[in-house]
Amino acid sequence: MGKRLEGKTIVITGASSALEFARISPKNLKLILAARRLDSLEALAHEIHDEVGSGVRVLPLKLDVSKPDEVRGFVGSLPPDFKEIDILVNNAYVMSTE
């Protein structure tokens, strides 16, 4: 699977843990980590860099999937070299308050 992920850009919502993707393909991989808590994403980005090095570029971004305006503007807000998304891992969920 590592070779198949090489050179890909992956968006992971609800990204509490994305380290496994980085371990599988630590070459020329771009991970966009999206969740509500930016502090935990930044810590995870540092952990990924410490473990696998510079072959994996990580972009941590705050995103609340329960807010339609944030979701609609998400891809447009990405840096140019992260806009071509190959894979979406939709791990986030929205809890109903009803």
Short mmCIF file of N, CA, C and O in Angstrom, two decimals:
data_model
loop_
_atom_site.label_atom_id
_atom_site.label_comp_id
_atom_site.label_asym_id
_atom_site.label_seq_id
_atom_site.Cartn_x
_atom_site.Cartn_y
_atom_site.Cartn_z
N MET A 1 0.82 -1.19 0.00
CA MET A 1 0.00 0.00 0.00
C MET A 1 0.86 1.25 0.00
O MET A 1 0.46 2.28 -0.54
N GLY A 2 2.05 1.20 0.56
CA GLY A 2 2.91 2.37 0.64
C GLY A 2 3.20 2.99 -0.71
O GLY A 2 3.14 4.20 -0.87
N LYS A 3 3.51 2.18 -1.71
CA LYS A 3 3.79 2.71 -3.05
C LYS A 3 2.56 3.38 -3.65
O LYS A 3 2.66 4.36 -4.36
N ARG A 4 1.38 2.83 -3.38
CA ARG A 4 0.15 3.40 -3.94
C ARG A 4 -0.16 4.77 -3.33
O ARG A 4 -0.85 5.57 -3.95
N LEU A 5 0.32 5.05 -2.14
CA LEU A 5 0.07 6.34 -1.50
C LEU A 5 1.15 7.37 -1.83
O LEU A 5 0.94 8.56 -1.63
N GLU A 6 2.27 6.92 -2.35
CA GLU A 6 3.36 7.83 -2.66
C GLU A 6 2.91 8.92 -3.63
O GLU A 6 2.28 8.66 -4.65
N GLY A 7 3.19 10.17 -3.27
CA GLY A 7 2.83 11.30 -4.12
C GLY A 7 1.39 11.76 -3.99
O GLY A 7 0.96 12.63 -4.72
N LYS A 8 0.63 11.18 -3.08
CA LYS A 8 -0.78 11.52 -2.93
C LYS A 8 -0.99 12.61 -1.88
O LYS A 8 -0.15 12.82 -1.01
N THR A 9 -2.13 13.27 -2.00
CA THR A 9 -2.57 14.22 -0.98
C THR A 9 -3.81 13.63 -0.34
O THR A 9 -4.77 13.29 -1.03
N ILE A 10 -3.78 13.51 0.97
CA ILE A 10 -4.87 12.87 1.72
C ILE A 10 -5.44 13.87 2.72
O ILE A 10 -4.69 14.48 3.48
N VAL A 11 -6.76 14.03 2.71
CA VAL A 11 -7.45 14.82 3.73
C VAL A 11 -8.03 13.85 4.73
O VAL A 11 -8.72 12.90 4.36
N ILE A 12 -7.77 14.10 6.01
CA ILE A 12 -8.33 13.27 7.08
C ILE A 12 -9.11 14.18 8.01
O ILE A 12 -8.54 15.04 8.67
N THR A 13 -10.45 14.02 8.02
CA THR A 13 -11.26 14.80 8.96
C THR A 13 -11.35 14.02 10.27
O THR A 13 -11.20 12.80 10.29
N GLY A 14 -11.58 14.75 11.36
CA GLY A 14 -11.59 14.09 12.66
C GLY A 14 -10.25 13.43 12.92
O GLY A 14 -10.15 12.34 13.44
N ALA A 15 -9.20 14.13 12.54
CA ALA A 15 -7.85 13.55 12.47
C ALA A 15 -7.14 13.54 13.82
O ALA A 15 -6.16 14.23 14.01
N SER A 16 -7.65 12.75 14.73
CA SER A 16 -6.96 12.61 16.00
C SER A 16 -5.69 11.79 15.85
O SER A 16 -4.74 11.95 16.59
N SER A 17 -5.72 10.88 14.88
CA SER A 17 -4.55 10.03 14.67
C SER A 17 -4.38 9.74 13.18
O SER A 17 -5.19 9.05 12.58
N ALA A 18 -3.33 10.29 12.62
CA ALA A 18 -3.04 10.07 11.20
C ALA A 18 -1.66 9.46 11.02
O ALA A 18 -1.16 9.34 9.92
N LEU A 19 -1.06 9.08 12.10
CA LEU A 19 0.31 8.59 12.07
C LEU A 19 0.45 7.33 11.22
O LEU A 19 1.47 7.14 10.56
N GLU A 20 -0.57 6.50 11.18
CA GLU A 20 -0.48 5.26 10.40
C GLU A 20 -0.27 5.54 8.91
O GLU A 20 0.48 4.84 8.25
N PHE A 21 -0.94 6.55 8.36
CA PHE A 21 -0.73 6.89 6.95
C PHE A 21 0.72 7.30 6.71
O PHE A 21 1.32 6.92 5.72
N ALA A 22 1.28 8.06 7.62
CA ALA A 22 2.66 8.52 7.47
C ALA A 22 3.63 7.35 7.56
O ALA A 22 4.63 7.30 6.85
N ARG A 23 3.34 6.39 8.42
CA ARG A 23 4.21 5.23 8.56
C ARG A 23 4.17 4.34 7.32
O ARG A 23 5.17 3.75 6.93
N ILE A 24 3.00 4.24 6.70
CA ILE A 24 2.84 3.37 5.53
C ILE A 24 3.58 3.91 4.32
O ILE A 24 4.17 3.18 3.56
N SER A 25 3.53 5.22 4.14
CA SER A 25 4.14 5.83 2.95
C SER A 25 4.89 7.10 3.32
O SER A 25 4.39 8.20 3.14
N PRO A 26 6.10 6.95 3.85
CA PRO A 26 6.83 8.13 4.30
C PRO A 26 7.59 8.87 3.20
O PRO A 26 8.53 9.59 3.46
N LYS A 27 7.17 8.70 1.93
CA LYS A 27 7.84 9.40 0.83
C LYS A 27 6.83 10.22 0.04
O LYS A 27 5.83 9.69 -0.43
N ASN A 28 7.12 11.50 -0.10
CA ASN A 28 6.33 12.36 -0.98
C ASN A 28 4.83 12.26 -0.73
O ASN A 28 4.04 12.10 -1.64
N LEU A 29 4.45 12.32 0.54
CA LEU A 29 3.04 12.24 0.94
C LEU A 29 2.65 13.57 1.56
O LEU A 29 3.43 14.18 2.29
N LYS A 30 1.44 14.03 1.24
CA LYS A 30 0.92 15.25 1.85
C LYS A 30 -0.33 14.88 2.64
O LYS A 30 -1.26 14.30 2.08
N LEU A 31 -0.33 15.19 3.91
CA LEU A 31 -1.47 14.93 4.78
C LEU A 31 -2.08 16.25 5.21
O LEU A 31 -1.39 17.12 5.74
N ILE A 32 -3.37 16.39 4.99
CA ILE A 32 -4.12 17.54 5.51
C ILE A 32 -4.92 17.01 6.68
O ILE A 32 -5.83 16.18 6.50
N LEU A 33 -4.56 17.44 7.87
CA LEU A 33 -5.25 16.99 9.08
C LEU A 33 -6.27 18.04 9.46
O LEU A 33 -5.92 19.20 9.70
N ALA A 34 -7.52 17.66 9.51
CA ALA A 34 -8.59 18.62 9.79
C ALA A 34 -9.42 18.13 10.97
O ALA A 34 -9.88 16.99 10.99
N ALA A 35 -9.60 19.01 11.94
CA ALA A 35 -10.43 18.71 13.10
C ALA A 35 -10.74 20.02 13.82
O ALA A 35 -10.23 21.08 13.44
N ARG A 36 -11.56 19.93 14.86
CA ARG A 36 -11.95 21.14 15.58
C ARG A 36 -10.84 21.69 16.46
O ARG A 36 -10.79 22.88 16.71
N ARG A 37 -9.97 20.82 16.95
CA ARG A 37 -8.94 21.27 17.90
C ARG A 37 -7.58 21.37 17.21
O ARG A 37 -6.89 20.38 17.02
N LEU A 38 -7.20 22.57 16.86
CA LEU A 38 -5.95 22.80 16.14
C LEU A 38 -4.74 22.42 16.98
O LEU A 38 -3.75 21.91 16.45
N ASP A 39 -4.79 22.63 18.29
CA ASP A 39 -3.64 22.32 19.13
C ASP A 39 -3.26 20.84 19.07
O ASP A 39 -2.09 20.49 18.97
N SER A 40 -4.26 19.96 19.07
CA SER A 40 -3.94 18.53 18.99
C SER A 40 -3.42 18.14 17.61
O SER A 40 -2.57 17.27 17.47
N LEU A 41 -3.92 18.83 16.57
CA LEU A 41 -3.42 18.56 15.21
C LEU A 41 -1.98 19.00 15.06
O LEU A 41 -1.18 18.32 14.41
N GLU A 42 -1.64 20.14 15.63
CA GLU A 42 -0.25 20.62 15.55
C GLU A 42 0.68 19.68 16.29
O GLU A 42 1.79 19.40 15.82
N ALA A 43 0.24 19.17 17.44
CA ALA A 43 1.06 18.19 18.17
C ALA A 43 1.24 16.93 17.35
O ALA A 43 2.35 16.36 17.29
N LEU A 44 0.18 16.48 16.69
CA LEU A 44 0.27 15.29 15.84
C LEU A 44 1.20 15.54 14.65
O LEU A 44 1.98 14.67 14.27
N ALA A 45 1.14 16.73 14.07
CA ALA A 45 2.03 17.07 12.95
C ALA A 45 3.49 16.98 13.38
O ALA A 45 4.33 16.45 12.65
N HIS A 46 3.79 17.47 14.57
CA HIS A 46 5.17 17.37 15.10
C HIS A 46 5.56 15.91 15.33
O HIS A 46 6.68 15.51 15.03
N GLU A 47 4.63 15.13 15.85
CA GLU A 47 4.90 13.71 16.10
C GLU A 47 5.20 12.98 14.78
O GLU A 47 6.13 12.18 14.70
N ILE A 48 4.42 13.28 13.75
CA ILE A 48 4.64 12.65 12.44
C ILE A 48 6.01 13.04 11.91
O ILE A 48 6.78 12.20 11.44
N HIS A 49 6.34 14.32 11.98
CA HIS A 49 7.64 14.78 11.48
C HIS A 49 8.78 14.13 12.24
O HIS A 49 9.77 13.69 11.65
N ASP A 50 8.64 14.04 13.57
CA ASP A 50 9.69 13.43 14.38
C ASP A 50 9.89 11.96 14.04
O ASP A 50 11.00 11.46 14.05
N GLU A 51 8.79 11.27 13.73
CA GLU A 51 8.89 9.83 13.47
C GLU A 51 9.31 9.49 12.04
O GLU A 51 10.11 8.59 11.83
N VAL A 52 8.77 10.19 11.04
CA VAL A 52 9.03 9.79 9.66
C VAL A 52 9.86 10.78 8.87
O VAL A 52 10.24 10.51 7.73
N GLY A 53 10.13 11.95 9.41
CA GLY A 53 10.98 12.92 8.73
C GLY A 53 10.25 13.78 7.72
O GLY A 53 9.04 13.92 7.74
N SER A 54 11.03 14.32 6.80
CA SER A 54 10.50 15.33 5.88
C SER A 54 9.82 14.76 4.65
O SER A 54 9.33 15.51 3.81
N GLY A 55 9.74 13.44 4.51
CA GLY A 55 9.07 12.85 3.36
C GLY A 55 7.57 13.01 3.39
O GLY A 55 6.89 12.84 2.40
N VAL A 56 7.03 13.35 4.56
CA VAL A 56 5.59 13.57 4.72
C VAL A 56 5.39 15.03 5.11
O VAL A 56 5.90 15.49 6.12
N ARG A 57 4.65 15.75 4.27
CA ARG A 57 4.31 17.14 4.57
C ARG A 57 2.93 17.14 5.22
O ARG A 57 1.99 16.55 4.69
N VAL A 58 2.83 17.81 6.36
CA VAL A 58 1.59 17.82 7.13
C VAL A 58 1.06 19.24 7.24
O VAL A 58 1.80 20.16 7.59
N LEU A 59 -0.22 19.39 6.93
CA LEU A 59 -0.89 20.67 7.05
C LEU A 59 -2.05 20.53 8.03
O LEU A 59 -3.09 19.96 7.69
N PRO A 60 -1.88 20.98 9.28
CA PRO A 60 -2.98 20.90 10.24
C PRO A 60 -3.90 22.11 10.08
O PRO A 60 -3.44 23.24 10.02
N LEU A 61 -5.22 21.85 9.97
CA LEU A 61 -6.19 22.92 9.79
C LEU A 61 -7.41 22.70 10.68
O LEU A 61 -7.90 21.58 10.80
N LYS A 62 -7.90 23.79 11.23
CA LYS A 62 -9.13 23.73 12.02
C LYS A 62 -10.32 23.62 11.06
O LYS A 62 -10.45 24.39 10.13
N LEU A 63 -11.17 22.63 11.32
CA LEU A 63 -12.38 22.44 10.53
C LEU A 63 -13.43 21.78 11.39
O LEU A 63 -13.20 20.73 11.98
N ASP A 64 -14.58 22.42 11.46
CA ASP A 64 -15.73 21.85 12.17
C ASP A 64 -16.74 21.43 11.11
O ASP A 64 -17.38 22.28 10.49
N VAL A 65 -16.88 20.12 10.88
CA VAL A 65 -17.75 19.64 9.81
C VAL A 65 -19.23 19.89 10.09
O VAL A 65 -20.06 19.73 9.20
N SER A 66 -19.57 20.30 11.30
CA SER A 66 -20.97 20.63 11.60
C SER A 66 -21.32 22.05 11.16
O SER A 66 -22.47 22.46 11.26
N LYS A 67 -20.33 22.79 10.65
CA LYS A 67 -20.56 24.16 10.19
C LYS A 67 -20.42 24.19 8.67
O LYS A 67 -19.31 24.18 8.13
N PRO A 68 -21.56 24.23 7.96
CA PRO A 68 -21.53 24.17 6.49
C PRO A 68 -20.63 25.22 5.84
O PRO A 68 -19.98 24.92 4.84
N ASP A 69 -20.57 26.43 6.37
CA ASP A 69 -19.72 27.46 5.77
C ASP A 69 -18.24 27.08 5.83
O ASP A 69 -17.50 27.35 4.89
N GLU A 70 -17.82 26.46 6.93
CA GLU A 70 -16.43 26.03 7.04
C GLU A 70 -16.13 24.93 6.01
O GLU A 70 -15.08 24.93 5.38
N VAL A 71 -17.06 24.01 5.85
CA VAL A 71 -16.86 22.90 4.91
C VAL A 71 -16.81 23.44 3.48
O VAL A 71 -15.93 23.06 2.69
N ARG A 72 -17.75 24.34 3.13
CA ARG A 72 -17.78 24.88 1.77
C ARG A 72 -16.50 25.62 1.42
O ARG A 72 -16.03 25.55 0.29
N GLY A 73 -15.91 26.32 2.35
CA GLY A 73 -14.71 27.10 2.06
C GLY A 73 -13.40 26.36 2.27
O GLY A 73 -12.32 26.91 2.05
N PHE A 74 -13.48 25.10 2.66
CA PHE A 74 -12.28 24.37 3.05
C PHE A 74 -11.26 24.23 1.93
O PHE A 74 -10.11 24.64 2.07
N VAL A 75 -11.64 23.66 0.81
CA VAL A 75 -10.68 23.41 -0.27
C VAL A 75 -10.14 24.73 -0.82
O VAL A 75 -8.94 24.86 -1.08
N GLY A 76 -10.99 25.73 -0.93
CA GLY A 76 -10.54 27.03 -1.42
C GLY A 76 -9.52 27.70 -0.52
O GLY A 76 -8.73 28.52 -0.98
N SER A 77 -9.51 27.33 0.75
CA SER A 77 -8.57 27.94 1.69
C SER A 77 -7.21 27.23 1.73
O SER A 77 -6.29 27.69 2.39
N LEU A 78 -7.09 26.12 1.02
CA LEU A 78 -5.84 25.35 1.05
C LEU A 78 -4.76 26.05 0.23
O LEU A 78 -5.04 26.69 -0.78
N PRO A 79 -3.49 25.89 0.64
CA PRO A 79 -2.38 26.38 -0.18
C PRO A 79 -2.40 25.66 -1.52
O PRO A 79 -2.84 24.51 -1.62
N PRO A 80 -1.91 26.30 -2.58
CA PRO A 80 -1.97 25.71 -3.94
C PRO A 80 -1.43 24.28 -4.04
O PRO A 80 -2.01 23.45 -4.72
N ASP A 81 -0.34 23.99 -3.37
CA ASP A 81 0.25 22.65 -3.50
C ASP A 81 -0.49 21.58 -2.70
O ASP A 81 -0.11 20.41 -2.73
N PHE A 82 -1.56 21.94 -2.00
CA PHE A 82 -2.38 20.97 -1.26
C PHE A 82 -3.79 20.86 -1.84
O PHE A 82 -4.60 20.09 -1.34
N LYS A 83 -4.11 21.63 -2.87
CA LYS A 83 -5.50 21.68 -3.37
C LYS A 83 -5.91 20.46 -4.19
O LYS A 83 -7.09 20.17 -4.29
N GLU A 84 -4.98 19.75 -4.77
CA GLU A 84 -5.34 18.57 -5.56
C GLU A 84 -5.42 17.37 -4.62
O GLU A 84 -4.42 16.70 -4.34
N ILE A 85 -6.61 17.10 -4.16
CA ILE A 85 -6.83 16.05 -3.16
C ILE A 85 -7.09 14.73 -3.86
O ILE A 85 -7.92 14.64 -4.76
N ASP A 86 -6.37 13.69 -3.44
CA ASP A 86 -6.52 12.36 -4.03
C ASP A 86 -7.43 11.46 -3.20
O ASP A 86 -8.16 10.64 -3.74
N ILE A 87 -7.37 11.61 -1.88
CA ILE A 87 -8.09 10.70 -0.99
C ILE A 87 -8.71 11.51 0.15
O ILE A 87 -8.06 12.39 0.72
N LEU A 88 -9.95 11.17 0.49
CA LEU A 88 -10.62 11.75 1.65
C LEU A 88 -10.93 10.63 2.63
O LEU A 88 -11.57 9.64 2.28
N VAL A 89 -10.45 10.78 3.85
CA VAL A 89 -10.80 9.88 4.93
C VAL A 89 -11.71 10.68 5.86
O VAL A 89 -11.25 11.53 6.61
N ASN A 90 -13.00 10.45 5.74
CA ASN A 90 -13.99 11.22 6.49
C ASN A 90 -14.23 10.53 7.83
O ASN A 90 -15.14 9.72 7.98
N ASN A 91 -13.42 10.88 8.79
CA ASN A 91 -13.45 10.26 10.10
C ASN A 91 -14.22 11.11 11.11
O ASN A 91 -14.43 10.69 12.24
N ALA A 92 -14.63 12.31 10.73
CA ALA A 92 -15.36 13.20 11.63
C ALA A 92 -16.83 12.81 11.64
O ALA A 92 -17.35 12.20 10.72
N TYR A 93 -17.49 13.18 12.71
CA TYR A 93 -18.92 12.94 12.80
C TYR A 93 -19.59 14.16 13.42
O TYR A 93 -18.97 14.97 14.07
N VAL A 94 -20.88 14.23 13.19
CA VAL A 94 -21.67 15.31 13.75
C VAL A 94 -22.71 14.67 14.66
O VAL A 94 -23.47 13.79 14.23
N MET A 95 -22.74 15.12 15.90
CA MET A 95 -23.73 14.59 16.85
C MET A 95 -24.98 15.45 16.81
O MET A 95 -24.90 16.67 16.80
N SER A 96 -26.10 14.82 16.81
CA SER A 96 -27.36 15.55 16.83
C SER A 96 -27.68 15.99 18.25
O SER A 96 -27.44 15.24 19.21
N THR A 97 -28.21 17.17 18.38
CA THR A 97 -28.59 17.66 19.71
C THR A 97 -30.08 17.51 19.95
O THR A 97 -30.61 17.95 20.95
N GLU A 98 -30.76 16.88 19.00
CA GLU A 98 -32.21 16.68 19.14
C GLU A 98 -32.54 15.41 19.85
O GLU A 98 -31.88 14.46 19.87
#
